JSON list of C-alpha atoms in Angstrom, two decimals:
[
{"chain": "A", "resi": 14, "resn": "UNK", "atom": "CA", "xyz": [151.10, -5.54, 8.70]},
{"chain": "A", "resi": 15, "resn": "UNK", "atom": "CA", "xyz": [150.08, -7.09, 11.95]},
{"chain": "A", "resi": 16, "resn": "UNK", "atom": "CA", "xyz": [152.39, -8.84, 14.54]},
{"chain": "A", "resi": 17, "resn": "UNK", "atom": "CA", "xyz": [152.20, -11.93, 13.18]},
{"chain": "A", "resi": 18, "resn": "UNK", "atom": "CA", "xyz": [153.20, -11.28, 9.48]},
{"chain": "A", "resi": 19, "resn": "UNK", "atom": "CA", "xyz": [155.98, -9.16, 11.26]},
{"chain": "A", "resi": 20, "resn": "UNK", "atom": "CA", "xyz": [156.96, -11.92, 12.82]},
{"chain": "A", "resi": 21, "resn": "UNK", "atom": "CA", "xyz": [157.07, -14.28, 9.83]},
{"chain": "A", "resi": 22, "resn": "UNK", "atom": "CA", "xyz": [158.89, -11.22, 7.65]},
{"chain": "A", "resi": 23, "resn": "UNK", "atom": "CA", "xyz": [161.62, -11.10, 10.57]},
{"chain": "A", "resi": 24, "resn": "UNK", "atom": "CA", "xyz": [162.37, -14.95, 10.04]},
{"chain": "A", "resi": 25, "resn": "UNK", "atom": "CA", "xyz": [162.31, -14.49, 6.34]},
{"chain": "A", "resi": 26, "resn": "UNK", "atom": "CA", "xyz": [164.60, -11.48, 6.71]},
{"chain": "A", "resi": 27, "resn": "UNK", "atom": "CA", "xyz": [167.31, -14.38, 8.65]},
{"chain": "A", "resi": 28, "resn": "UNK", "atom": "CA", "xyz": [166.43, -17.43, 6.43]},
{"chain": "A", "resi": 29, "resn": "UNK", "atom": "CA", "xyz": [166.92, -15.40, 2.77]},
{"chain": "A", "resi": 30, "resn": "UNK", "atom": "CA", "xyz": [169.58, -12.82, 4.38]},
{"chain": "A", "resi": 31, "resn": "UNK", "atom": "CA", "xyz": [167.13, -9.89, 2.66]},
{"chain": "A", "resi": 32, "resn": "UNK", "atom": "CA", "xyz": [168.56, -7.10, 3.45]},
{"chain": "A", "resi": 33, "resn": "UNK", "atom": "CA", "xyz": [165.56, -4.98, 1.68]},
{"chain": "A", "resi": 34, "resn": "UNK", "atom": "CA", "xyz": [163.16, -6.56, 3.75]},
{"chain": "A", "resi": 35, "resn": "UNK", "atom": "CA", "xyz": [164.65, -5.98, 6.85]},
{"chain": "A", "resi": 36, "resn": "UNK", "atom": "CA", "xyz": [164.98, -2.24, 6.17]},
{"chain": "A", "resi": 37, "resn": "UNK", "atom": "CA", "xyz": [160.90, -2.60, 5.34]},
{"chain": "A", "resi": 38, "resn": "UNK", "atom": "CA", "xyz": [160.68, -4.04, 8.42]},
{"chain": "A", "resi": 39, "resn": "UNK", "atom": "CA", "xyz": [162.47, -1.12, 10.64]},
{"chain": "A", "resi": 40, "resn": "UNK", "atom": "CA", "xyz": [160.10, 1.29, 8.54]},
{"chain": "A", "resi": 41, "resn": "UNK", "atom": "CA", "xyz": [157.07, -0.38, 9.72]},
{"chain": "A", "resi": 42, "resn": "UNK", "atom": "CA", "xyz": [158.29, -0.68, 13.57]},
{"chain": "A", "resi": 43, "resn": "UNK", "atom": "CA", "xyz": [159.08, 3.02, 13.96]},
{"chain": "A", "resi": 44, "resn": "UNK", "atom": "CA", "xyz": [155.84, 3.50, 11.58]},
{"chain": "A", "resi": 45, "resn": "UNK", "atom": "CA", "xyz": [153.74, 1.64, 14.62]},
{"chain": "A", "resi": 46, "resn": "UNK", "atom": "CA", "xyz": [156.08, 2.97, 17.44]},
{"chain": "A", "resi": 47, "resn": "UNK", "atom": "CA", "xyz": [154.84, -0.17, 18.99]},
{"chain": "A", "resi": 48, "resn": "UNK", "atom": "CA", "xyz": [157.15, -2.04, 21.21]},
{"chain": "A", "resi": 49, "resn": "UNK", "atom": "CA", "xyz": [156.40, -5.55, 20.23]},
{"chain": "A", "resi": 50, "resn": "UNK", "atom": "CA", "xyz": [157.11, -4.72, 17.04]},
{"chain": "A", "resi": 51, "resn": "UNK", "atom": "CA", "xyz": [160.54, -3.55, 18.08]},
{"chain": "A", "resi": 52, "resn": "UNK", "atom": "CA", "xyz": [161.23, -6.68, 20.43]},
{"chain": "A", "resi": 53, "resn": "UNK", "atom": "CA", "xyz": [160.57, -8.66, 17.07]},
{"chain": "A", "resi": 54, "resn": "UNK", "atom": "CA", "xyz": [163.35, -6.73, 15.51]},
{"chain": "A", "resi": 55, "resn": "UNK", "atom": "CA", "xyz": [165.46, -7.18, 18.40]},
{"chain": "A", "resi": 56, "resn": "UNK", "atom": "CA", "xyz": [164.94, -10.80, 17.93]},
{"chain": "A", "resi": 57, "resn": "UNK", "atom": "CA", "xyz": [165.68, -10.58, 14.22]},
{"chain": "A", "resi": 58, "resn": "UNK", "atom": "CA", "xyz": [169.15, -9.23, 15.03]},
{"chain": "A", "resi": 59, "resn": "UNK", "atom": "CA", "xyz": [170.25, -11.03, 17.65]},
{"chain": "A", "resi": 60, "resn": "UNK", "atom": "CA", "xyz": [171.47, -14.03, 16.10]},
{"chain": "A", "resi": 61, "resn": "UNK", "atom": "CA", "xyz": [172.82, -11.97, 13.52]},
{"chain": "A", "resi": 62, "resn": "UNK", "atom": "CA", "xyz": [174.63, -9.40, 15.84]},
{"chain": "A", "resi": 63, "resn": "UNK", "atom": "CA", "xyz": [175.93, -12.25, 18.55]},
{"chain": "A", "resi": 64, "resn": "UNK", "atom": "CA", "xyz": [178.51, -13.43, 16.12]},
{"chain": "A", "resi": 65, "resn": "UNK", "atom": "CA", "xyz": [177.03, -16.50, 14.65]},
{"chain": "A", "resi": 66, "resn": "UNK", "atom": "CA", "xyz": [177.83, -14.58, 11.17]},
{"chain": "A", "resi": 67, "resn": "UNK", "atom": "CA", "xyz": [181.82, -15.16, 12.39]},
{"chain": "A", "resi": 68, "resn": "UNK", "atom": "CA", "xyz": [180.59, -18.79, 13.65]},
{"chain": "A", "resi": 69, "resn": "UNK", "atom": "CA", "xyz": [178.90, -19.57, 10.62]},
{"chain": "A", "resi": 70, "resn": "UNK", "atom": "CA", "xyz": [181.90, -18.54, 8.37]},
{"chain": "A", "resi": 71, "resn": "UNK", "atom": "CA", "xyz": [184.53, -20.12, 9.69]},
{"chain": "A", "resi": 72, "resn": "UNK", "atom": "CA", "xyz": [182.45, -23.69, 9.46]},
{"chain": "A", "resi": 73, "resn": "UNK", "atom": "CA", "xyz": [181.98, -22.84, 5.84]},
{"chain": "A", "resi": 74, "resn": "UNK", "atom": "CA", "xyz": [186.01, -22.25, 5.77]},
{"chain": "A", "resi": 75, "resn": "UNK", "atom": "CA", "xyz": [186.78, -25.19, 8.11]},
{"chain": "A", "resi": 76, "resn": "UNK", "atom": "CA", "xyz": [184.39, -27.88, 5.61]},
{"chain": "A", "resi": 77, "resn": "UNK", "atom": "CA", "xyz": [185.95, -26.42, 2.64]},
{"chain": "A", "resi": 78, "resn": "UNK", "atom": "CA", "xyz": [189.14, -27.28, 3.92]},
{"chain": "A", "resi": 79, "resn": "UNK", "atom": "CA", "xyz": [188.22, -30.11, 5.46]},
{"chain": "A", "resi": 80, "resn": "UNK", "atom": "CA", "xyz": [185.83, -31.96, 2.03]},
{"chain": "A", "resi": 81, "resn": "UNK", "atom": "CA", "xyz": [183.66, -30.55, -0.36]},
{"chain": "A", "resi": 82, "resn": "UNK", "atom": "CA", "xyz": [180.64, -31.31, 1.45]},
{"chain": "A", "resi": 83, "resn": "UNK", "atom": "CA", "xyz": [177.47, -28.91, 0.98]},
{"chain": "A", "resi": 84, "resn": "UNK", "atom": "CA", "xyz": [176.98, -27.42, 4.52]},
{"chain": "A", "resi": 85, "resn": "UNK", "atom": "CA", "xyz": [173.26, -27.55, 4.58]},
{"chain": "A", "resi": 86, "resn": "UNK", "atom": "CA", "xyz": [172.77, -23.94, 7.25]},
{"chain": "A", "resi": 87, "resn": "UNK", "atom": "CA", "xyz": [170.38, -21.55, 5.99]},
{"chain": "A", "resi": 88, "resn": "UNK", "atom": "CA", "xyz": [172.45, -18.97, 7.24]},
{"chain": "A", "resi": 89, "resn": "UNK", "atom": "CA", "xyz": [174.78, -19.76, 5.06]},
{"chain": "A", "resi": 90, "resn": "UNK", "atom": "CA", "xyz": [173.35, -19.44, 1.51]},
{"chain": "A", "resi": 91, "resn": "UNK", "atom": "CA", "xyz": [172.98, -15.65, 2.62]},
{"chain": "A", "resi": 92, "resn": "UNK", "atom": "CA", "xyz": [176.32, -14.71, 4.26]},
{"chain": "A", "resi": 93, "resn": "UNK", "atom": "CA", "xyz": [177.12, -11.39, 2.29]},
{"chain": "A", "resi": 94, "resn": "UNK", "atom": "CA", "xyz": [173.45, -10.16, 2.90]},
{"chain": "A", "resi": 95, "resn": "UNK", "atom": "CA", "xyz": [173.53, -11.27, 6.63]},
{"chain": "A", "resi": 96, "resn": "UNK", "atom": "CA", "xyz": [176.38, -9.24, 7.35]},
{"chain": "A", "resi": 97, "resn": "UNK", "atom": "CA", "xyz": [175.29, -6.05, 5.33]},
{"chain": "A", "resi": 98, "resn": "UNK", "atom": "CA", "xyz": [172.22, -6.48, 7.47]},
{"chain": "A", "resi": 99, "resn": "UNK", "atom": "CA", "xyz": [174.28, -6.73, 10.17]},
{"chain": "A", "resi": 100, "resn": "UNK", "atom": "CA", "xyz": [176.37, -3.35, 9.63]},
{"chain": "A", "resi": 101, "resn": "UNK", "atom": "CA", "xyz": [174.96, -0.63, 11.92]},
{"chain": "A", "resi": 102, "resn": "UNK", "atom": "CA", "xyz": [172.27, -2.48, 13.72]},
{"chain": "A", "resi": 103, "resn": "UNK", "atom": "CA", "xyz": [171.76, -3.47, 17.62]},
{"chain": "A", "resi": 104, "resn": "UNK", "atom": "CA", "xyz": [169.70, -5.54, 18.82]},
{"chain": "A", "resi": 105, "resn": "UNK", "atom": "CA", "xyz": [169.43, -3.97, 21.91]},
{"chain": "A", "resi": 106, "resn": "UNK", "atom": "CA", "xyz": [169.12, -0.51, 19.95]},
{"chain": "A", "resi": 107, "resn": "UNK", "atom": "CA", "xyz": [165.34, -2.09, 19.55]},
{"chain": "A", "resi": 108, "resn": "UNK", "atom": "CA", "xyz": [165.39, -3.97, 22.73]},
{"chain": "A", "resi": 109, "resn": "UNK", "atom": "CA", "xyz": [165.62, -0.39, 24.50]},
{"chain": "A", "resi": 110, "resn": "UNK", "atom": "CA", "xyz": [162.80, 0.95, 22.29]},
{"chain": "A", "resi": 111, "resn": "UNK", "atom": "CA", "xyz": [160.62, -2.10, 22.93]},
{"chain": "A", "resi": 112, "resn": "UNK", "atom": "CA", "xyz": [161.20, -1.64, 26.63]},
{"chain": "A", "resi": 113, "resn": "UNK", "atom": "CA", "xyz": [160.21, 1.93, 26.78]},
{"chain": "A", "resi": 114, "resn": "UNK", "atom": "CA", "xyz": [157.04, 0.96, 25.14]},
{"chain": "A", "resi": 115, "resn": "UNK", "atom": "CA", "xyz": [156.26, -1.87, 27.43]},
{"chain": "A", "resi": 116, "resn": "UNK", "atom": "CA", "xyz": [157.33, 0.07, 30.51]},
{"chain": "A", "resi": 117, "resn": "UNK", "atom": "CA", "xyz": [154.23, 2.55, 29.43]},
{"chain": "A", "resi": 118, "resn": "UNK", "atom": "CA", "xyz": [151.86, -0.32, 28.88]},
{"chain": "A", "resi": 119, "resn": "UNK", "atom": "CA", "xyz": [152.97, -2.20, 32.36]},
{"chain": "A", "resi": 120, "resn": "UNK", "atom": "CA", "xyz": [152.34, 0.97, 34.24]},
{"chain": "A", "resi": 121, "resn": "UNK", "atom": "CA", "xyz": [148.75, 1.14, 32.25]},
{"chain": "A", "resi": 122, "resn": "UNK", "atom": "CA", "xyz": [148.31, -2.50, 33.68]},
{"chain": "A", "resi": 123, "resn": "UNK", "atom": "CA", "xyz": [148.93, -4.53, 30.66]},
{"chain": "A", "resi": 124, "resn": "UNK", "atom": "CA", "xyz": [149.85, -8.19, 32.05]},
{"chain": "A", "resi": 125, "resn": "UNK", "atom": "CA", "xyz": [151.89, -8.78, 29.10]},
{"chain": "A", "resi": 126, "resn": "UNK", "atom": "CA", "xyz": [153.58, -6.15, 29.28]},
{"chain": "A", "resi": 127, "resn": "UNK", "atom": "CA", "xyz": [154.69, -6.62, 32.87]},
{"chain": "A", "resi": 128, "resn": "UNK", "atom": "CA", "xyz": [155.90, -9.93, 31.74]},
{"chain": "A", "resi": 129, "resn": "UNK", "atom": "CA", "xyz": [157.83, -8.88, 28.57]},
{"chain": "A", "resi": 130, "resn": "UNK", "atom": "CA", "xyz": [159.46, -6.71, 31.26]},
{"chain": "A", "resi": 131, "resn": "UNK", "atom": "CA", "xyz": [160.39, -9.57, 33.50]},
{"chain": "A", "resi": 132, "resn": "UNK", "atom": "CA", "xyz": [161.68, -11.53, 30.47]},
{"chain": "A", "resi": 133, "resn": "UNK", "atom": "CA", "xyz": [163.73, -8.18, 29.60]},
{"chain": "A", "resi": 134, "resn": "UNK", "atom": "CA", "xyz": [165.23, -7.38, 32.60]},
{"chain": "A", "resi": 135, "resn": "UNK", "atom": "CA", "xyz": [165.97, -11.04, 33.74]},
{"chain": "A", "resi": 136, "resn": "UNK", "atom": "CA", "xyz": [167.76, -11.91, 30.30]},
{"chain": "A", "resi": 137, "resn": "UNK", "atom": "CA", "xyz": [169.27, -8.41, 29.39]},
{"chain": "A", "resi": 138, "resn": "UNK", "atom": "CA", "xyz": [167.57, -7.60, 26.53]},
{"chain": "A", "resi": 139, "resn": "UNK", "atom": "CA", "xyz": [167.40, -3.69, 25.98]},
{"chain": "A", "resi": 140, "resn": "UNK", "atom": "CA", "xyz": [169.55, -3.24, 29.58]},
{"chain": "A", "resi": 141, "resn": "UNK", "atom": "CA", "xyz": [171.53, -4.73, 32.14]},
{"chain": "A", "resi": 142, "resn": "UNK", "atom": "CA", "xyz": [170.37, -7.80, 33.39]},
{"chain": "A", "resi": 143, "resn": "UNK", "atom": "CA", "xyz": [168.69, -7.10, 36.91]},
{"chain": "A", "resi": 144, "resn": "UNK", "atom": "CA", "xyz": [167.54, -9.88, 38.69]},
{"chain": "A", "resi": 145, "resn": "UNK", "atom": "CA", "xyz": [165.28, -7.93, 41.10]},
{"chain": "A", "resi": 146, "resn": "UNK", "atom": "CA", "xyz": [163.80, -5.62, 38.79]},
{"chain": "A", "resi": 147, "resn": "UNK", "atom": "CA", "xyz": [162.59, -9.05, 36.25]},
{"chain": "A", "resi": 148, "resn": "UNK", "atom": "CA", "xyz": [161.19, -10.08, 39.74]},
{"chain": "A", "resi": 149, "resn": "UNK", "atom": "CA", "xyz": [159.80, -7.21, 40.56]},
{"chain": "A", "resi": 150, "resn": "UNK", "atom": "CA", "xyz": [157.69, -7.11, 37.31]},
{"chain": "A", "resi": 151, "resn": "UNK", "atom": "CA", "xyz": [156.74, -10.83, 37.14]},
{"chain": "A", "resi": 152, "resn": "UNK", "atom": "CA", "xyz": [155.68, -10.67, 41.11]},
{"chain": "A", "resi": 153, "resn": "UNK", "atom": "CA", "xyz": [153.23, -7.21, 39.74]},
{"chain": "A", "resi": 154, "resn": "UNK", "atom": "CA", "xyz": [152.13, -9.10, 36.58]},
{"chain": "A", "resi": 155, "resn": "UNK", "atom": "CA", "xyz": [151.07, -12.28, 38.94]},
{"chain": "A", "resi": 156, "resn": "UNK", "atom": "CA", "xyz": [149.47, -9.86, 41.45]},
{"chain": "A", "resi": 157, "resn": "UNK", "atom": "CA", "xyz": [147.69, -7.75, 38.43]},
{"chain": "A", "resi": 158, "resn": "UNK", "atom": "CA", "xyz": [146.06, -11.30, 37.38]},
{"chain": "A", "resi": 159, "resn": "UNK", "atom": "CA", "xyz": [145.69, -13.19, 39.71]},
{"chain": "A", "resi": 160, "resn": "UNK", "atom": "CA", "xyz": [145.75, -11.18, 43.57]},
{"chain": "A", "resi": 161, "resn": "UNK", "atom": "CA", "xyz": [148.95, -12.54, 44.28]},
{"chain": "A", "resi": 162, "resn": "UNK", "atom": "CA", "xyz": [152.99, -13.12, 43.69]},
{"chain": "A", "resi": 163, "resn": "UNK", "atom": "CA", "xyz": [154.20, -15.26, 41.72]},
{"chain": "A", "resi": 164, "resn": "UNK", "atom": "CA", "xyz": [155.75, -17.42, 44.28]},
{"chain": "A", "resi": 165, "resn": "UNK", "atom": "CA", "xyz": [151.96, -17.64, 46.34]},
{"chain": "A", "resi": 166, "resn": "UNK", "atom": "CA", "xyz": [150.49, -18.43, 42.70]},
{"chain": "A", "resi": 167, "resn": "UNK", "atom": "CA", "xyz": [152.99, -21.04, 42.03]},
{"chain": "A", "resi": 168, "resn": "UNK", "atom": "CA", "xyz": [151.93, -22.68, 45.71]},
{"chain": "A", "resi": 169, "resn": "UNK", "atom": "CA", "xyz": [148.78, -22.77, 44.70]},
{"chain": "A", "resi": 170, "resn": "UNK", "atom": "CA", "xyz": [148.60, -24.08, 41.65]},
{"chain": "A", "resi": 171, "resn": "UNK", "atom": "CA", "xyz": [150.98, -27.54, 42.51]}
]
């Protein structure tokens, strides 16, 4: 399975709440030990793990109560599986392993890499959120590409 169909399993895995397919999907990532693979799955579980289950439920509680309106969420038609899916897993668990992986690749020289890292660090996906260290790897990724920092890039291209 390449990234791609990963990716469009992952948002299956939140629209259908398929709890079979996302343990398919952990299979494959520590298959490819790849770390784009495991920043999908990160991504998968995030909105599952960052209590929009809880949100999610108590709409369904508060319309019920409130009419007998359908509430039209995907999330909602798969509630039960969404939180089985949800027992056990962190989404920084794969955010960690995806940032292992990238740091490899960055040092290698992979662009992308560098900037997955800068994404990573500045939004605290896999660690603490450090401002200097995202900088740090987006000013390397612009100098990589382009001879440069990000800042001097910037300049130059207004």
């Amino acid at each position: 399975m390449d990234i791609s169909e990963f990716l469009d399993a992952a948002l299956m895995v939140l629209k259908r709440g398929d709890v079979k397919l996302a343990k398919q999907l952990e299979g494959i990532a520590r298959e490819k030990n790849d770390p784009y693979y495991y920043s999908n799955l990160g991504f998968m579980y995030e909105p599952i793990e960052n209590a929009s289950i809880e949100y999610e439920n108590k709409k369904v509680i508060d319309s019920q109560v409130q009419s007998t309106a359908q509430v039209c969420n995907e999330l909602l038609e798969n509630l039960d599986n969404l939180q089985e899916i949800k027992d056990g897993v962190s989404s920084q668990h794969y955010y960690s392993l995806a940032l292992k992986g990238f740091q490899k690749l960055a040092e290698d020289g992979d662009t992308d890499a560098m900037s997955a890292l800068s994404d990573m660090y500045g939004y605290g996906m896999g660690v603490v959120v450090d401002p200097l260290e995202a900088r740090y790897w987006l000013d390397r990724c612009y100098l990589t590409k382009h001879g440069m920092t990000f800042d001097e890039w910037e300049k130059g291209s207004r």
